[in-house]
Amino acid sequence: VGDKVMVLARSGLWQEVVNVPVSQTFPMPEGMSFEEAAALLVNYITAYMILFDFGNLRPNQSVLIHMAAGGVGTAAIQLCKTVENVTIFGTASASKHESLKESGVTHPIDYRTMDYAEEVRKISPKGSVDIVLDPLGGSDTSKGFNLLKPMGKLITYGVANLLTGQKKNLVAMAKTWWNQFSINALQLLHHNKAVCGYHLGYMDEEFELVGGVVAKLVNLYNQGKIKPKIDSVWPFDQVADAMRQMQEKKNVGKVILVPEAPKEESKKEEN
C-alpha cells in the first residue's frame, strides 16, 4: 500500500480508479515522474521485444522505423542507440525531422512527399535494411519485406493504415485488407527472411517474460540510456483534443491523459 507503480492493462485505464492484478504492476524507479511512468511500459516493452527478442538487433545493422516520432518510434530510436553503430531510417512528416535527427535518426524520410522504399534503396549500401518495424499493415508490409536483407526480419505490430481520420473509412479499411501482405512457408524458404507478428495485449499470461523485459528497461532508465519523451499532457475533459493531436499526427513522443489539469495551469486560469 502506498507504493508508486506502473501498470499494464489491455483497456480501462482512462479513469480515476483502476483495479488490476498485482502481476501487472511494477514499482516505479526512483526519480521517475508519473507521466514518464505512464509513457514507459507499453511503448518500451513493445519496442524492446520487437528489436531484441524478434529482431535480434546487433552492432552495425540498419533499422527502418515507421511513425518514428510516435510513442513506440521514439522508444525504438532510444533503444537502437544502446547498440553500437546502428543506422536508423525513420519516416515522419518533414516538420519532425530536426527533432528526429537530434534523437539519433540517421536518415529521416518524409513519407508524405517521398517513397520511403526508394529513399532507403538510394541511401543504404545494399539498398536494404536488417530490421523493419511495421505498424502500418496493408501494402506497406510488402514494401517492408522487399526492403529486407538476407536474414532480415520484418515485425508487424499494428495496422495504422486502417485509420485515416476521425471517422471510419470503409474504403480505406477494405483497401488495407485487400493489400494485406501474404506469404506461405515455402516462399519464405527461398527468401531467407523472417516475418514476425507482435501484440503486447495478448501477453496477459506471460508474467515472467514481460517482467524480465521491464527489469531490463528499468535498468536502462536508471543508467540514463532511455527516457520517455512526453509530447503533451491532457486532462480527461480534453480527451477529444488529445486524440486529435495524434490523429492529425502532430505529436512527437507520447500523448498522456491525466485525471485533471496540473495545478499550475489552474492557477494561471484563475489569475
Short mmCIF file of C-alpha atoms in Angstrom, two decimals:
data_model
loop_
_atom_site.label_atom_id
_atom_site.label_comp_id
_atom_site.label_asym_id
_atom_site.label_seq_id
_atom_site.Cartn_x
_atom_site.Cartn_y
_atom_site.Cartn_z
CA VAL A 1 0.00 0.00 0.00
CA GLY A 2 1.33 3.40 -0.98
CA ASP A 3 3.91 2.10 -3.47
CA LYS A 4 4.19 4.08 -6.71
CA VAL A 5 3.67 1.63 -9.56
CA MET A 6 3.48 1.42 -13.34
CA VAL A 7 0.51 -0.57 -14.61
CA LEU A 8 -0.12 -2.75 -17.67
CA ALA A 9 -3.70 -3.40 -18.77
CA ARG A 10 -5.28 -4.06 -22.15
CA SER A 11 -8.01 -1.45 -21.59
CA GLY A 12 -9.92 0.50 -18.95
CA LEU A 13 -7.22 2.93 -17.81
CA TRP A 14 -8.93 6.19 -18.81
CA GLN A 15 -10.47 6.61 -15.36
CA GLU A 16 -9.51 7.83 -11.90
CA VAL A 17 -9.57 4.47 -10.11
CA VAL A 18 -8.46 1.16 -11.67
CA ASN A 19 -8.17 -2.38 -10.39
CA VAL A 20 -5.51 -4.65 -11.90
CA PRO A 21 -3.83 -7.93 -10.89
CA VAL A 22 -0.65 -7.40 -8.87
CA SER A 23 1.28 -9.30 -11.58
CA GLN A 24 0.55 -6.40 -13.96
CA THR A 25 2.10 -3.77 -11.68
CA PHE A 26 5.77 -2.79 -11.50
CA PRO A 27 7.48 -0.46 -8.98
CA MET A 28 8.43 2.91 -10.46
CA PRO A 29 12.16 3.70 -10.49
CA GLU A 30 13.38 6.39 -8.09
CA GLY A 31 13.02 9.88 -9.58
CA MET A 32 10.59 8.90 -12.34
CA SER A 33 7.54 11.14 -12.83
CA PHE A 34 4.03 9.68 -13.11
CA GLU A 35 3.84 10.99 -16.70
CA GLU A 36 7.06 9.15 -17.60
CA ALA A 37 5.72 6.00 -15.91
CA ALA A 38 2.54 6.24 -18.00
CA ALA A 39 4.67 6.59 -21.15
CA LEU A 40 7.12 3.79 -20.41
CA LEU A 41 5.57 0.35 -20.31
CA VAL A 42 3.50 -0.19 -23.46
CA ASN A 43 5.82 1.68 -25.82
CA TYR A 44 9.14 0.48 -24.46
CA ILE A 45 8.15 -3.16 -23.89
CA THR A 46 6.84 -3.24 -27.48
CA ALA A 47 9.96 -1.59 -28.94
CA TYR A 48 12.32 -3.74 -26.83
CA MET A 49 10.73 -7.07 -27.71
CA ILE A 50 10.45 -6.18 -31.39
CA LEU A 51 14.06 -5.02 -31.70
CA PHE A 52 15.82 -7.53 -29.46
CA ASP A 53 13.64 -10.63 -28.98
CA PHE A 54 12.32 -10.83 -32.55
CA GLY A 55 14.74 -8.53 -34.37
CA ASN A 56 17.97 -9.73 -32.70
CA LEU A 57 19.44 -6.26 -33.24
CA ARG A 58 23.25 -6.27 -33.26
CA PRO A 59 26.03 -3.72 -33.86
CA ASN A 60 26.46 -2.33 -37.39
CA GLN A 61 22.93 -3.21 -38.50
CA SER A 62 20.23 -1.00 -40.03
CA VAL A 63 16.62 -0.48 -38.97
CA LEU A 64 13.59 1.13 -40.63
CA ILE A 65 11.23 2.71 -38.08
CA HIS A 66 7.84 3.94 -39.30
CA MET A 67 5.98 6.67 -37.38
CA ALA A 68 9.37 7.42 -35.85
CA ALA A 69 8.11 10.42 -33.86
CA GLY A 70 5.31 8.47 -32.14
CA GLY A 71 5.41 6.62 -28.81
CA VAL A 72 6.85 3.30 -29.99
CA GLY A 73 9.01 5.08 -32.57
CA THR A 74 10.77 7.31 -30.03
CA ALA A 75 11.25 4.30 -27.72
CA ALA A 76 12.73 2.25 -30.57
CA ILE A 77 15.16 5.06 -31.50
CA GLN A 78 16.46 5.29 -27.93
CA LEU A 79 16.83 1.50 -27.71
CA CYS A 80 18.69 1.38 -31.06
CA LYS A 81 21.14 3.90 -29.59
CA THR A 82 22.09 1.38 -26.88
CA VAL A 83 23.66 -0.78 -29.62
CA GLU A 84 26.86 0.29 -31.37
CA ASN A 85 26.72 1.82 -34.84
CA VAL A 86 23.08 1.15 -35.77
CA THR A 87 21.83 3.05 -38.83
CA ILE A 88 18.26 4.28 -38.30
CA PHE A 89 15.88 5.19 -41.12
CA GLY A 90 12.81 6.96 -39.69
CA THR A 91 9.65 8.01 -41.52
CA ALA A 92 7.81 11.13 -40.31
CA SER A 93 6.48 14.40 -41.71
CA ALA A 94 9.15 17.00 -42.53
CA SER A 95 8.37 19.24 -39.53
CA LYS A 96 9.61 16.47 -37.20
CA HIS A 97 12.92 15.76 -38.95
CA GLU A 98 15.07 18.13 -36.89
CA SER A 99 13.79 16.59 -33.67
CA LEU A 100 14.38 13.07 -35.06
CA LYS A 101 17.97 13.88 -36.04
CA GLU A 102 18.64 15.20 -32.54
CA SER A 103 17.27 11.98 -31.06
CA GLY A 104 19.54 9.81 -33.22
CA VAL A 105 17.77 9.06 -36.52
CA THR A 106 20.44 8.80 -39.20
CA HIS A 107 18.12 9.32 -42.18
CA PRO A 108 14.70 10.93 -41.59
CA ILE A 109 12.36 10.40 -44.57
CA ASP A 110 9.24 12.45 -45.33
CA TYR A 111 6.73 9.75 -46.26
CA ARG A 112 4.28 12.42 -47.49
CA THR A 113 6.48 13.68 -50.32
CA MET A 114 8.84 10.72 -50.92
CA ASP A 115 8.63 7.00 -51.49
CA TYR A 116 10.47 5.72 -48.40
CA ALA A 117 11.40 2.44 -50.12
CA GLU A 118 13.13 4.34 -52.94
CA GLU A 119 14.93 6.54 -50.40
CA VAL A 120 16.23 3.52 -48.46
CA ARG A 121 17.43 1.92 -51.70
CA LYS A 122 19.27 5.13 -52.65
CA ILE A 123 20.92 5.65 -49.26
CA SER A 124 21.62 2.15 -47.94
CA PRO A 125 24.84 0.48 -49.24
CA LYS A 126 22.96 -2.62 -50.41
CA GLY A 127 19.62 -0.85 -50.82
CA SER A 128 18.14 -2.78 -47.93
CA VAL A 129 17.90 -3.00 -44.12
CA ASP A 130 18.24 -5.69 -41.44
CA ILE A 131 15.04 -4.95 -39.50
CA VAL A 132 11.73 -3.29 -40.44
CA LEU A 133 9.29 -2.22 -37.70
CA ASP A 134 5.85 -2.26 -39.33
CA PRO A 135 2.93 -0.61 -37.52
CA LEU A 136 1.23 0.21 -40.84
CA GLY A 137 -0.04 -3.02 -42.41
CA GLY A 138 -1.55 -3.31 -45.88
CA SER A 139 0.77 -2.77 -48.86
CA ASP A 140 3.46 -1.27 -46.58
CA THR A 141 4.15 -4.73 -45.13
CA SER A 142 5.01 -5.97 -48.64
CA LYS A 143 7.22 -2.92 -49.25
CA GLY A 144 8.99 -3.55 -45.95
CA PHE A 145 9.52 -7.24 -46.69
CA ASN A 146 11.08 -6.37 -50.06
CA LEU A 147 13.50 -3.96 -48.32
CA LEU A 148 14.96 -6.69 -46.10
CA LYS A 149 18.47 -8.02 -46.50
CA PRO A 150 19.01 -11.80 -46.50
CA MET A 151 18.42 -12.92 -42.86
CA GLY A 152 16.43 -9.71 -42.35
CA LYS A 153 13.34 -9.54 -40.18
CA LEU A 154 10.05 -7.69 -40.53
CA ILE A 155 7.99 -7.36 -37.36
CA THR A 156 4.40 -6.26 -37.86
CA TYR A 157 2.69 -4.85 -34.78
CA GLY A 158 -0.20 -2.69 -36.00
CA VAL A 159 -2.47 -1.67 -38.86
CA ALA A 160 -2.31 2.14 -38.74
CA ASN A 161 -3.31 2.27 -42.43
CA LEU A 162 -6.86 1.46 -41.29
CA LEU A 163 -7.03 4.83 -39.53
CA THR A 164 -7.29 7.69 -41.98
CA GLY A 165 -9.18 10.33 -39.96
CA GLN A 166 -11.73 10.92 -37.26
CA LYS A 167 -14.40 8.68 -38.79
CA LYS A 168 -14.32 5.09 -40.00
CA ASN A 169 -13.34 4.98 -43.65
CA LEU A 170 -14.71 1.73 -45.05
CA VAL A 171 -12.91 2.22 -48.38
CA ALA A 172 -9.53 2.58 -46.60
CA MET A 173 -10.31 -0.48 -44.47
CA ALA A 174 -11.25 -2.57 -47.49
CA LYS A 175 -8.17 -1.40 -49.39
CA THR A 176 -5.84 -2.19 -46.48
CA TRP A 177 -7.43 -5.62 -46.02
CA TRP A 178 -7.16 -6.36 -49.76
CA ASN A 179 -3.50 -5.27 -49.84
CA GLN A 180 -2.57 -7.19 -46.70
CA PHE A 181 0.75 -8.98 -47.11
CA SER A 182 0.52 -12.75 -47.50
CA ILE A 183 3.29 -15.32 -47.91
CA ASN A 184 3.47 -19.05 -47.36
CA ALA A 185 6.18 -21.09 -45.67
CA LEU A 186 7.64 -22.41 -48.94
CA GLN A 187 8.05 -18.90 -50.35
CA LEU A 188 9.76 -17.76 -47.15
CA LEU A 189 12.23 -20.59 -47.51
CA HIS A 190 13.63 -19.11 -50.74
CA HIS A 191 13.83 -15.54 -49.41
CA ASN A 192 15.95 -16.16 -46.29
CA LYS A 193 13.84 -13.60 -44.44
CA ALA A 194 11.57 -13.67 -41.37
CA VAL A 195 8.12 -12.20 -40.77
CA CYS A 196 7.00 -11.85 -37.13
CA GLY A 197 3.78 -10.61 -35.54
CA TYR A 198 3.66 -8.84 -32.17
CA HIS A 199 0.77 -7.74 -29.94
CA LEU A 200 1.52 -6.89 -26.30
CA GLY A 201 -2.20 -7.08 -25.49
CA TYR A 202 -2.09 -10.86 -25.92
CA MET A 203 0.81 -11.36 -23.49
CA ASP A 204 -1.54 -11.29 -20.48
CA GLU A 205 -0.32 -14.60 -19.07
CA GLU A 206 3.38 -14.14 -19.85
CA PHE A 207 4.27 -12.61 -16.47
CA GLU A 208 7.89 -13.83 -16.34
CA LEU A 209 8.63 -12.88 -19.93
CA VAL A 210 7.21 -9.36 -19.66
CA GLY A 211 8.57 -8.89 -16.13
CA GLY A 212 12.07 -9.70 -17.39
CA VAL A 213 11.77 -7.05 -20.11
CA VAL A 214 10.51 -4.44 -17.60
CA ALA A 215 13.51 -5.17 -15.34
CA LYS A 216 15.87 -4.52 -18.30
CA LEU A 217 14.03 -1.29 -19.16
CA VAL A 218 14.16 -0.02 -15.57
CA ASN A 219 17.89 -0.74 -15.57
CA LEU A 220 18.34 1.24 -18.81
CA TYR A 221 16.26 4.10 -17.36
CA ASN A 222 18.39 4.17 -14.21
CA GLN A 223 21.52 4.33 -16.39
CA GLY A 224 20.06 7.30 -18.27
CA LYS A 225 20.05 5.38 -21.57
CA ILE A 226 16.30 5.67 -22.11
CA LYS A 227 13.88 8.44 -21.10
CA PRO A 228 10.23 8.54 -22.17
CA LYS A 229 9.54 11.50 -24.43
CA ILE A 230 6.30 13.26 -23.47
CA ASP A 231 4.66 15.22 -26.27
CA SER A 232 1.81 16.68 -24.23
CA VAL A 233 -0.36 16.08 -21.13
CA TRP A 234 -4.16 16.45 -21.27
CA PRO A 235 -6.82 16.29 -18.53
CA PHE A 236 -9.70 13.84 -19.04
CA ASP A 237 -12.12 16.61 -20.04
CA GLN A 238 -9.87 17.39 -23.05
CA VAL A 239 -9.65 13.79 -24.28
CA ALA A 240 -11.04 14.79 -27.70
CA ASP A 241 -8.19 17.30 -28.17
CA ALA A 242 -5.67 14.69 -27.06
CA MET A 243 -6.98 12.22 -29.65
CA ARG A 244 -6.92 14.92 -32.32
CA GLN A 245 -3.26 15.61 -31.51
CA MET A 246 -2.50 12.02 -32.55
CA GLN A 247 -4.96 11.74 -35.45
CA GLU A 248 -3.51 14.86 -37.03
CA LYS A 249 -0.02 13.40 -36.43
CA LYS A 250 1.21 16.47 -34.57
CA ASN A 251 2.77 14.60 -31.64
CA VAL A 252 6.48 13.99 -31.12
CA GLY A 253 6.53 11.40 -28.36
CA LYS A 254 3.74 10.21 -26.10
CA VAL A 255 0.35 11.86 -25.58
CA ILE A 256 -0.62 11.46 -21.89
CA LEU A 257 -4.03 11.65 -20.19
CA VAL A 258 -4.33 12.72 -16.53
CA PRO A 259 -7.49 12.95 -14.41
CA GLU A 260 -7.29 16.73 -14.01
CA ALA A 261 -5.26 19.69 -15.26
CA PRO A 262 -1.93 20.34 -13.47
CA LYS A 263 -2.37 22.83 -10.60
CA GLU A 264 -0.07 25.49 -12.08
CA GLU A 265 -2.35 25.78 -15.15
CA SER A 266 -5.42 26.09 -12.94
CA LYS A 267 -3.83 28.97 -11.04
CA LYS A 268 -2.96 30.77 -14.27
CA GLU A 269 -6.54 30.49 -15.43
CA GLU A 270 -7.81 31.93 -12.11
CA ASN A 271 -5.48 34.94 -12.48
#
